[in-house]
mmCIF file of C-alpha atoms and ligand atoms in Angstrom:
data_model
loop_
_atom_site.group_PDB
_atom_site.id
_atom_site.type_symbol
_atom_site.label_atom_id
_atom_site.label_comp_id
_atom_site.label_asym_id
_atom_site.label_seq_id
_atom_site.Cartn_x
_atom_site.Cartn_y
_atom_site.Cartn_z
ATOM 1 C CA UNK A 1 -46.345 62.694 -28.702
ATOM 2 C CA UNK A 2 -46.946 60.096 -31.407
ATOM 3 C CA UNK A 3 -43.622 60.991 -32.976
ATOM 4 C CA UNK A 4 -41.867 60.589 -29.659
ATOM 5 C CA UNK A 5 -43.403 57.107 -29.213
ATOM 6 C CA UNK A 6 -42.308 56.104 -32.702
ATOM 7 C CA UNK A 7 -38.827 57.393 -31.956
ATOM 8 C CA UNK A 8 -38.695 55.334 -28.740
ATOM 9 C CA UNK A 9 -39.907 52.221 -30.580
ATOM 10 C CA UNK A 10 -37.180 52.585 -33.198
ATOM 11 C CA UNK A 11 -34.598 53.034 -30.460
ATOM 12 C CA UNK A 12 -35.851 49.906 -28.680
ATOM 13 C CA UNK A 13 -35.727 47.966 -31.939
ATOM 14 C CA UNK A 14 -32.109 48.996 -32.516
ATOM 15 C CA UNK A 15 -31.283 48.020 -28.960
ATOM 16 C CA UNK A 16 -32.894 44.566 -29.325
ATOM 17 C CA UNK A 17 -31.225 43.878 -32.670
ATOM 18 C CA UNK A 18 -27.918 44.919 -31.126
ATOM 19 C CA UNK A 19 -28.479 42.574 -28.204
ATOM 20 C CA UNK A 20 -29.428 39.577 -30.289
ATOM 21 C CA UNK A 21 -26.401 40.152 -32.526
ATOM 22 C CA UNK A 22 -24.172 40.288 -29.504
ATOM 23 C CA UNK A 23 -25.609 37.008 -28.220
ATOM 24 C CA UNK A 24 -24.901 35.182 -31.465
ATOM 25 C CA UNK A 25 -21.431 36.723 -31.518
ATOM 26 C CA UNK A 26 -20.896 35.645 -27.952
ATOM 27 C CA UNK A 27 -22.030 32.106 -28.707
ATOM 28 C CA UNK A 28 -19.683 32.002 -31.674
ATOM 29 C CA UNK A 29 -16.886 33.333 -29.494
ATOM 30 C CA UNK A 30 -17.056 30.503 -26.910
ATOM 31 C CA UNK A 31 -13.755 28.834 -27.657
ATOM 32 C CA UNK A 32 -13.613 25.100 -28.112
ATOM 33 C CA UNK A 33 -10.557 22.944 -27.696
ATOM 34 C CA UNK A 34 -10.263 19.342 -28.770
ATOM 35 C CA UNK A 35 -7.784 17.116 -26.984
ATOM 36 C CA UNK A 36 -6.877 13.690 -28.321
ATOM 37 C CA UNK A 37 -5.295 11.442 -25.697
ATOM 38 C CA UNK A 38 -3.876 7.961 -25.893
ATOM 39 C CA UNK A 39 -2.704 5.964 -22.867
ATOM 40 C CA UNK A 40 -0.317 2.994 -22.903
ATOM 41 C CA UNK A 41 -2.809 1.223 -20.591
ATOM 42 C CA UNK A 42 -5.910 2.750 -19.133
ATOM 43 C CA UNK A 43 -5.989 0.188 -16.309
ATOM 44 C CA UNK A 44 -2.612 1.352 -14.936
ATOM 45 C CA UNK A 45 -3.440 2.919 -11.572
ATOM 46 C CA UNK A 46 -1.186 5.959 -11.870
ATOM 47 C CA UNK A 47 -2.093 6.686 -15.514
ATOM 48 C CA UNK A 48 -5.722 6.451 -14.570
ATOM 49 C CA UNK A 49 -5.112 9.028 -11.823
ATOM 50 C CA UNK A 50 -3.573 11.424 -14.365
ATOM 51 C CA UNK A 51 -6.395 10.952 -16.882
ATOM 52 C CA UNK A 52 -9.212 11.504 -14.395
ATOM 53 C CA UNK A 53 -7.428 14.626 -13.157
ATOM 54 C CA UNK A 54 -7.125 15.952 -16.744
ATOM 55 C CA UNK A 55 -10.857 15.363 -17.176
ATOM 56 C CA UNK A 56 -11.491 17.354 -13.985
ATOM 57 C CA UNK A 57 -9.295 20.181 -15.306
ATOM 58 C CA UNK A 58 -11.366 20.197 -18.506
ATOM 59 C CA UNK A 59 -14.642 20.461 -16.585
ATOM 60 C CA UNK A 60 -13.258 23.283 -14.451
ATOM 61 C CA UNK A 61 -12.077 25.198 -17.509
ATOM 62 C CA UNK A 62 -15.509 24.842 -19.120
ATOM 63 C CA UNK A 63 -17.086 26.447 -16.066
ATOM 64 C CA UNK A 64 -14.488 29.090 -15.317
ATOM 65 C CA UNK A 65 -13.434 30.127 -18.799
ATOM 66 C CA UNK A 66 -16.797 29.750 -20.544
ATOM 67 C CA UNK A 67 -15.422 27.366 -23.125
ATOM 68 C CA UNK A 68 -16.020 23.911 -24.505
ATOM 69 C CA UNK A 69 -13.494 21.148 -23.956
ATOM 70 C CA UNK A 70 -13.782 17.933 -25.940
ATOM 71 C CA UNK A 71 -11.590 15.011 -24.955
ATOM 72 C CA UNK A 72 -11.179 11.833 -26.896
ATOM 73 C CA UNK A 73 -9.405 9.257 -24.742
ATOM 74 C CA UNK A 74 -8.048 6.040 -26.241
ATOM 75 C CA UNK A 75 -6.596 2.965 -24.529
ATOM 76 C CA UNK A 76 -3.708 1.303 -26.389
ATOM 77 C CA UNK A 77 -3.862 -1.723 -24.038
ATOM 78 C CA UNK A 78 -0.105 -2.186 -24.197
ATOM 79 C CA UNK A 79 0.078 -2.342 -28.012
ATOM 80 C CA UNK A 80 2.154 0.198 -29.932
ATOM 81 C CA UNK A 81 0.523 -0.896 -33.197
ATOM 82 C CA UNK A 82 -2.877 -0.102 -31.764
ATOM 83 C CA UNK A 83 -1.593 3.211 -30.422
ATOM 84 C CA UNK A 84 -0.297 4.226 -33.860
ATOM 85 C CA UNK A 85 -3.721 3.482 -35.320
ATOM 86 C CA UNK A 86 -5.333 5.554 -32.573
ATOM 87 C CA UNK A 87 -3.034 8.446 -33.373
ATOM 88 C CA UNK A 88 -4.019 8.269 -37.069
ATOM 89 C CA UNK A 89 -7.673 8.295 -35.998
ATOM 90 C CA UNK A 90 -7.279 11.235 -33.631
ATOM 91 C CA UNK A 91 -5.477 13.226 -36.328
ATOM 92 C CA UNK A 92 -8.147 12.340 -38.892
ATOM 93 C CA UNK A 93 -10.918 13.443 -36.526
ATOM 94 C CA UNK A 94 -9.160 16.765 -36.171
ATOM 95 C CA UNK A 95 -7.889 17.444 -32.658
ATOM 96 C CA UNK A 96 -6.007 20.619 -31.647
ATOM 97 C CA UNK A 97 -3.424 18.817 -29.566
ATOM 98 C CA UNK A 98 -2.307 15.233 -29.013
ATOM 99 C CA UNK A 99 -1.450 13.963 -25.511
ATOM 100 C CA UNK A 100 0.554 10.789 -25.830
ATOM 101 C CA UNK A 101 1.508 8.295 -23.137
ATOM 102 C CA UNK A 102 3.626 6.063 -25.359
ATOM 103 C CA UNK A 103 3.514 2.295 -25.169
ATOM 104 C CA UNK A 104 7.085 2.039 -26.409
ATOM 105 C CA UNK A 105 8.975 5.181 -25.522
ATOM 106 C CA UNK A 106 11.651 4.486 -28.139
ATOM 107 C CA UNK A 107 9.306 4.996 -31.083
ATOM 108 C CA UNK A 108 8.344 8.622 -30.471
ATOM 109 C CA UNK A 109 9.795 9.638 -33.859
ATOM 110 C CA UNK A 110 6.972 7.889 -35.766
ATOM 111 C CA UNK A 111 4.339 9.671 -33.685
ATOM 112 C CA UNK A 112 6.072 13.043 -34.017
ATOM 113 C CA UNK A 113 6.343 12.722 -37.794
ATOM 114 C CA UNK A 114 2.633 11.927 -38.141
ATOM 115 C CA UNK A 115 1.700 14.916 -35.944
ATOM 116 C CA UNK A 116 4.126 17.230 -37.733
ATOM 117 C CA UNK A 117 2.623 16.398 -41.124
ATOM 118 C CA UNK A 118 -0.808 17.310 -39.747
ATOM 119 C CA UNK A 119 0.641 20.285 -37.801
ATOM 120 C CA UNK A 120 -0.830 19.134 -34.486
ATOM 121 C CA UNK A 121 1.355 19.758 -31.407
ATOM 122 C CA UNK A 122 2.216 16.755 -29.219
ATOM 123 C CA UNK A 123 2.539 16.524 -25.441
ATOM 124 C CA UNK A 124 4.159 13.290 -24.330
ATOM 125 C CA UNK A 125 3.638 12.412 -20.707
ATOM 126 C CA UNK A 126 4.864 9.898 -18.119
ATOM 127 C CA UNK A 127 6.886 7.798 -20.595
ATOM 128 C CA UNK A 128 9.749 9.992 -21.659
ATOM 129 C CA UNK A 129 11.012 9.841 -25.254
ATOM 130 C CA UNK A 130 14.726 10.254 -25.881
ATOM 131 C CA UNK A 131 16.061 13.787 -26.333
ATOM 132 C CA UNK A 132 16.881 13.296 -30.036
ATOM 133 C CA UNK A 133 13.254 12.416 -30.782
ATOM 134 C CA UNK A 134 11.901 15.388 -28.847
ATOM 135 C CA UNK A 135 14.165 17.619 -30.884
ATOM 136 C CA UNK A 136 12.612 16.580 -34.200
ATOM 137 C CA UNK A 137 10.034 19.374 -34.037
ATOM 138 C CA UNK A 138 9.502 22.515 -31.988
ATOM 139 C CA UNK A 139 5.868 21.688 -31.182
ATOM 140 C CA UNK A 140 6.738 18.664 -29.067
ATOM 141 C CA UNK A 141 6.714 18.688 -25.257
ATOM 142 C CA UNK A 142 7.163 16.363 -22.302
ATOM 143 C CA UNK A 143 5.419 16.488 -18.925
ATOM 144 C CA UNK A 144 6.662 14.136 -16.231
ATOM 145 C CA UNK A 145 8.910 13.882 -13.208
ATOM 146 C CA UNK A 146 12.596 13.144 -12.599
ATOM 147 C CA UNK A 147 12.934 9.424 -11.886
ATOM 148 C CA UNK A 148 16.186 9.857 -9.955
ATOM 149 C CA UNK A 149 14.447 12.143 -7.452
ATOM 150 C CA UNK A 150 11.839 9.509 -6.575
ATOM 151 C CA UNK A 151 14.611 6.950 -6.069
ATOM 152 C CA UNK A 152 16.466 9.295 -3.715
ATOM 153 C CA UNK A 153 13.357 9.973 -1.643
ATOM 154 C CA UNK A 154 12.507 6.284 -1.482
ATOM 155 C CA UNK A 155 16.060 5.644 -0.284
ATOM 156 C CA UNK A 156 15.608 8.329 2.402
ATOM 157 C CA UNK A 157 12.531 6.551 3.765
ATOM 158 C CA UNK A 158 14.611 3.389 4.202
ATOM 159 C CA UNK A 159 17.529 5.269 5.791
ATOM 160 C CA UNK A 160 15.211 6.941 8.288
ATOM 161 C CA UNK A 161 13.625 3.609 9.203
ATOM 162 C CA UNK A 162 17.006 1.934 9.544
ATOM 163 C CA UNK A 163 18.352 4.426 12.048
ATOM 164 C CA UNK A 164 15.053 4.685 13.911
ATOM 165 C CA UNK A 165 14.376 0.994 14.198
ATOM 166 C CA UNK A 166 17.292 -1.332 14.803
ATOM 167 C CA UNK A 167 15.241 -4.475 14.280
ATOM 168 C CA UNK A 168 15.290 -4.009 10.500
ATOM 169 C CA UNK A 169 18.573 -5.893 10.231
ATOM 170 C CA UNK A 170 16.833 -9.060 11.359
ATOM 171 C CA UNK A 171 19.866 -11.386 11.232
ATOM 172 C CA UNK A 172 22.127 -8.718 12.743
ATOM 173 C CA UNK A 173 24.871 -9.076 10.097
ATOM 174 C CA UNK A 174 25.151 -5.303 9.610
ATOM 175 C CA UNK A 175 23.712 -5.542 6.079
ATOM 176 C CA UNK A 176 20.261 -5.084 4.597
ATOM 177 C CA UNK A 177 19.201 -8.166 2.632
ATOM 178 C CA UNK A 178 16.803 -6.924 -0.033
ATOM 179 C CA UNK A 179 14.794 -7.767 -3.149
ATOM 180 C CA UNK A 180 13.681 -5.326 -5.866
ATOM 181 C CA UNK A 181 10.388 -5.353 -7.758
ATOM 182 C CA UNK A 182 11.162 -3.415 -10.909
ATOM 183 C CA UNK A 183 8.886 -1.591 -13.355
ATOM 184 C CA UNK A 184 8.874 -2.302 -17.102
ATOM 185 C CA UNK A 185 12.269 -2.834 -18.618
ATOM 186 C CA UNK A 186 13.432 0.180 -20.562
ATOM 187 C CA UNK A 187 11.128 2.592 -18.683
ATOM 188 C CA UNK A 188 12.992 5.650 -17.379
ATOM 189 C CA UNK A 189 11.310 5.210 -13.995
ATOM 190 C CA UNK A 190 12.435 1.627 -13.482
ATOM 191 C CA UNK A 191 16.231 1.601 -13.715
ATOM 192 C CA UNK A 192 16.777 5.060 -12.257
ATOM 193 C CA UNK A 193 14.476 4.609 -9.281
ATOM 194 C CA UNK A 194 16.314 1.455 -8.260
ATOM 195 C CA UNK A 195 19.743 2.958 -8.884
ATOM 196 C CA UNK A 196 19.121 6.104 -6.853
ATOM 197 C CA UNK A 197 17.346 4.354 -4.009
ATOM 198 C CA UNK A 198 20.313 1.998 -3.532
ATOM 199 C CA UNK A 199 22.790 4.858 -3.901
ATOM 200 C CA UNK A 200 21.043 6.928 -1.231
ATOM 201 C CA UNK A 201 20.915 4.031 1.213
ATOM 202 C CA UNK A 202 24.551 3.023 0.775
ATOM 203 C CA UNK A 203 25.747 6.639 0.911
ATOM 204 C CA UNK A 204 24.061 6.890 4.311
ATOM 205 C CA UNK A 205 26.429 4.179 5.532
ATOM 206 C CA UNK A 206 24.149 1.155 5.251
ATOM 207 C CA UNK A 207 25.527 -1.954 3.588
ATOM 208 C CA UNK A 208 23.233 -3.628 1.098
ATOM 209 C CA UNK A 209 23.026 -7.255 0.098
ATOM 210 C CA UNK A 210 20.867 -7.997 -2.948
ATOM 211 C CA UNK A 211 19.046 -11.314 -2.852
ATOM 212 C CA UNK A 212 16.983 -10.924 -6.040
ATOM 213 C CA UNK A 213 15.478 -8.438 -8.473
ATOM 214 C CA UNK A 214 13.120 -8.747 -11.406
ATOM 215 C CA UNK A 215 10.482 -6.876 -13.341
ATOM 216 C CA UNK A 216 6.804 -7.130 -12.425
ATOM 217 C CA UNK A 217 5.818 -4.536 -15.051
ATOM 218 C CA UNK A 218 4.215 -2.144 -12.515
ATOM 219 C CA UNK A 219 1.532 -4.759 -11.816
ATOM 220 C CA UNK A 220 0.197 -5.937 -8.475
ATOM 221 C CA UNK A 221 -0.572 -9.478 -9.684
ATOM 222 C CA UNK A 222 2.860 -10.021 -11.264
ATOM 223 C CA UNK A 223 4.534 -8.685 -8.123
ATOM 224 C CA UNK A 224 2.593 -11.113 -5.973
ATOM 225 C CA UNK A 225 3.678 -14.052 -8.161
ATOM 226 C CA UNK A 226 7.322 -12.945 -8.074
ATOM 227 C CA UNK A 227 7.198 -12.454 -4.329
ATOM 228 C CA UNK A 228 5.724 -15.926 -3.795
ATOM 229 C CA UNK A 229 8.751 -17.378 -5.596
ATOM 230 C CA UNK A 230 11.221 -15.290 -3.607
ATOM 231 C CA UNK A 231 9.542 -16.180 -0.331
ATOM 232 C CA UNK A 232 10.118 -19.844 -1.118
ATOM 233 C CA UNK A 233 13.756 -19.185 -1.915
ATOM 234 C CA UNK A 234 14.718 -16.674 0.756
ATOM 235 C CA UNK A 235 11.937 -16.740 3.308
ATOM 236 C CA UNK A 236 12.988 -14.922 6.482
ATOM 237 C CA UNK A 237 16.177 -13.589 4.946
ATOM 238 C CA UNK A 238 14.312 -10.747 3.228
ATOM 239 C CA UNK A 239 14.658 -7.559 5.299
ATOM 240 C CA UNK A 240 13.623 -4.981 2.723
ATOM 241 C CA UNK A 241 11.480 -4.915 -0.430
ATOM 242 C CA UNK A 242 12.184 -2.009 -2.760
ATOM 243 C CA UNK A 243 9.339 -1.476 -5.226
ATOM 244 C CA UNK A 244 9.465 0.808 -8.248
ATOM 245 C CA UNK A 245 5.767 1.627 -7.683
ATOM 246 C CA UNK A 246 2.947 1.206 -5.175
ATOM 247 C CA UNK A 247 0.940 -1.405 -7.056
ATOM 248 C CA UNK A 248 3.906 -3.782 -6.944
ATOM 249 C CA UNK A 249 4.373 -3.031 -3.236
ATOM 250 C CA UNK A 250 0.735 -3.994 -2.689
ATOM 251 C CA UNK A 251 1.376 -7.217 -4.636
ATOM 252 C CA UNK A 252 4.304 -8.025 -2.333
ATOM 253 C CA UNK A 253 2.081 -7.403 0.701
ATOM 254 C CA UNK A 254 -0.536 -9.764 -0.796
ATOM 255 C CA UNK A 255 2.070 -12.540 -0.998
ATOM 256 C CA UNK A 256 2.994 -12.145 2.696
ATOM 257 C CA UNK A 257 -0.615 -11.920 3.785
ATOM 258 C CA UNK A 258 -1.570 -15.107 1.900
ATOM 259 C CA UNK A 259 0.768 -17.085 4.135
ATOM 260 C CA UNK A 260 0.198 -14.845 7.146
ATOM 261 C CA UNK A 261 3.821 -13.927 7.389
ATOM 262 C CA UNK A 262 5.171 -10.869 9.193
ATOM 263 C CA UNK A 263 5.909 -8.045 6.775
ATOM 264 C CA UNK A 264 9.433 -6.706 6.280
ATOM 265 C CA UNK A 265 10.160 -3.066 5.373
ATOM 266 C CA UNK A 266 8.324 -2.400 2.077
ATOM 267 C CA UNK A 267 8.553 0.884 0.175
ATOM 268 C CA UNK A 268 6.727 2.042 -2.935
ATOM 269 C CA UNK A 269 6.369 5.080 -5.190
ATOM 270 C CA UNK A 270 3.269 6.959 -6.490
ATOM 271 C CA UNK A 271 1.191 7.661 -3.372
ATOM 272 C CA UNK A 272 -1.982 5.989 -4.635
ATOM 273 C CA UNK A 273 -5.073 5.896 -2.420
ATOM 274 C CA UNK A 274 -4.644 2.162 -1.770
ATOM 275 C CA UNK A 275 -0.985 2.595 -0.865
ATOM 276 C CA UNK A 276 -1.840 5.305 1.640
ATOM 277 C CA UNK A 277 -4.501 3.060 3.098
ATOM 278 C CA UNK A 278 -1.878 0.297 3.432
ATOM 279 C CA UNK A 279 0.411 2.773 5.189
ATOM 280 C CA UNK A 280 -2.359 3.670 7.601
ATOM 281 C CA UNK A 281 -2.832 -0.019 8.343
ATOM 282 C CA UNK A 282 0.897 -0.311 9.031
ATOM 283 C CA UNK A 283 1.470 -2.707 6.117
ATOM 284 C CA UNK A 284 3.398 -0.438 3.777
ATOM 285 C CA UNK A 285 6.367 1.322 5.376
ATOM 286 C CA UNK A 286 6.316 4.335 3.102
ATOM 287 C CA UNK A 287 5.819 5.795 -0.352
ATOM 288 C CA UNK A 288 6.782 8.773 -2.480
ATOM 289 C CA UNK A 289 4.094 10.920 -4.045
ATOM 290 C CA UNK A 290 4.210 11.105 -7.825
ATOM 291 C CA UNK A 291 2.135 14.241 -8.346
ATOM 292 C CA UNK A 292 -0.678 13.119 -10.683
ATOM 293 C CA UNK A 293 -2.797 16.222 -9.970
ATOM 294 C CA UNK A 294 -0.015 18.647 -10.813
ATOM 295 C CA UNK A 295 1.012 16.704 -13.926
ATOM 296 C CA UNK A 296 -2.610 16.697 -15.096
ATOM 297 C CA UNK A 297 -2.926 20.419 -14.423
ATOM 298 C CA UNK A 298 0.203 21.126 -16.473
ATOM 299 C CA UNK A 299 -0.801 18.810 -19.326
ATOM 300 C CA UNK A 300 -4.151 20.557 -19.500
ATOM 301 C CA UNK A 301 -2.698 24.076 -19.297
ATOM 302 C CA UNK A 302 -0.182 23.275 -22.019
ATOM 303 C CA UNK A 303 -2.936 21.738 -24.175
ATOM 304 C CA UNK A 304 -5.050 24.844 -23.661
ATOM 305 C CA UNK A 305 -2.351 27.312 -24.715
ATOM 306 C CA UNK A 306 -1.362 25.182 -27.709
ATOM 307 C CA UNK A 307 -4.958 24.741 -28.835
ATOM 308 C CA UNK A 308 -5.613 28.479 -28.520
ATOM 309 C CA UNK A 309 -2.498 29.190 -30.560
ATOM 310 C CA UNK A 310 -0.929 31.104 -27.668
ATOM 311 C CA UNK A 311 2.759 31.470 -26.966
ATOM 312 C CA UNK A 312 3.550 28.563 -24.676
ATOM 313 C CA UNK A 313 6.990 29.787 -23.644
ATOM 314 C CA UNK A 314 5.450 33.045 -22.394
ATOM 315 C CA UNK A 315 2.688 31.350 -20.458
ATOM 316 C CA UNK A 316 4.476 28.402 -18.929
ATOM 317 C CA UNK A 317 7.727 27.563 -17.240
ATOM 318 C CA UNK A 318 9.461 25.295 -19.714
ATOM 319 C CA UNK A 319 12.818 23.669 -19.230
ATOM 320 C CA UNK A 320 14.941 23.672 -22.398
ATOM 321 C CA UNK A 321 11.788 24.867 -24.239
ATOM 322 C CA UNK A 322 10.212 21.418 -24.007
ATOM 323 C CA UNK A 323 10.153 19.878 -20.578
ATOM 324 C CA UNK A 324 8.008 20.301 -17.497
ATOM 325 C CA UNK A 325 8.878 18.230 -14.435
ATOM 326 C CA UNK A 326 6.849 18.070 -11.247
ATOM 327 C CA UNK A 327 8.404 17.419 -7.846
ATOM 328 C CA UNK A 328 8.166 14.170 -5.932
ATOM 329 C CA UNK A 329 7.624 14.229 -2.159
ATOM 330 C CA UNK A 330 7.668 11.717 0.686
ATOM 331 C CA UNK A 331 4.138 10.876 1.854
ATOM 332 C CA UNK A 332 3.769 11.773 5.523
ATOM 333 C CA UNK A 333 0.615 10.453 7.133
ATOM 334 C CA UNK A 334 0.701 13.050 9.901
ATOM 335 C CA UNK A 335 0.560 15.806 7.277
ATOM 336 C CA UNK A 336 -2.468 14.350 5.483
ATOM 337 C CA UNK A 337 -5.650 16.353 5.792
ATOM 338 C CA UNK A 338 -9.252 15.515 5.064
ATOM 339 C CA UNK A 339 -8.947 17.542 1.822
ATOM 340 C CA UNK A 340 -6.438 14.967 0.550
ATOM 341 C CA UNK A 341 -9.362 12.571 0.552
ATOM 342 C CA UNK A 342 -7.966 10.217 3.184
HETATM 343 C C1 GAL B 1 5.349 5.477 -13.456
HETATM 344 C C2 GAL B 1 4.448 5.108 -12.280
HETATM 345 C C3 GAL B 1 4.015 3.678 -12.420
HETATM 346 C C4 GAL B 1 3.389 3.436 -13.772
HETATM 347 C C5 GAL B 1 4.284 3.927 -14.890
HETATM 348 C C6 GAL B 1 3.597 3.803 -16.225
HETATM 349 O O1 GAL B 1 5.725 6.822 -13.369
HETATM 350 O O2 GAL B 1 5.158 5.292 -11.079
HETATM 351 O O3 GAL B 1 3.118 3.336 -11.403
HETATM 352 O O4 GAL B 1 2.187 4.140 -13.824
HETATM 353 O O5 GAL B 1 4.683 5.265 -14.669
HETATM 354 O O6 GAL B 1 4.335 4.339 -17.256
HETATM 355 CA CA1 CA B 2 20.789 -8.272 7.613
#
């Protein structure tokens, strides 16, 4: 009997030792990924949407995959010099992957060379480097959306309005007098959005007459200032305001509201919460959704596979081994549900 008890005790001891070993092993096994991110400006509405969605993805992964996700997020505040310093810092601190929203999209080569020396993969997002730069190294990727597509969809909103509502051509001259609020010069989303919006409208048989166009750098306040000037120059002549993004569309609305003037057709791009609210209030005619959630999901997924040393090409749908583009879509209020948060 005594022997049996002793035998059982030894067995129990083995079992407990085994268990405690497994727990330490399990703790050791919890994977950790470190993401270093730098944004051209943290106060940009759309960039902020992407970043908060990436943070959400990180939290979800921690819960679902039993892992630790560390994110170091830097704000370059519109300075490429500061962004380069941030990149040096992130590399020095030892991150597994760098997510870069370039200030100046023409200087990607410098960033790539720094990352290559440290052997840290880079995911550029939203501000697309030129092809030649992306080809400098095979661990460089780009997540974004096709600018031309957003321009086409924005154009379609105008076309639909034009044929639905014959009061758009206020002076009845058979042409649409318009102004354009452009994004930053040199940004892939500025020139192409304007070009394709105009192309779509004219191809639908509508004649266009440009009154003015200028950059407002994606910013609501700059757009308001520009619009104030144009209102003094053109006043009631303006029948359409094409805006390369929603914040600038909101700035244009501000200018009209300040002088309590009736709003013309105004279209934006991004689908921000404030833009959708303005649509619901009948101030903004329409907008195109730039899919921040999907882009964030893909940036995070890509970061995860790269950090874990997994084969990215096998796990994700890459275009030309480097690119991932999300789709734009026209925001339709009647299709919005409570889950969209509106
Ligand atoms: C665009 C977006 C703009 C602005 C810009 C910044 O894609 O539509 O609102 O965020 O990126 O690079
Ligand atoms: Ca007209």
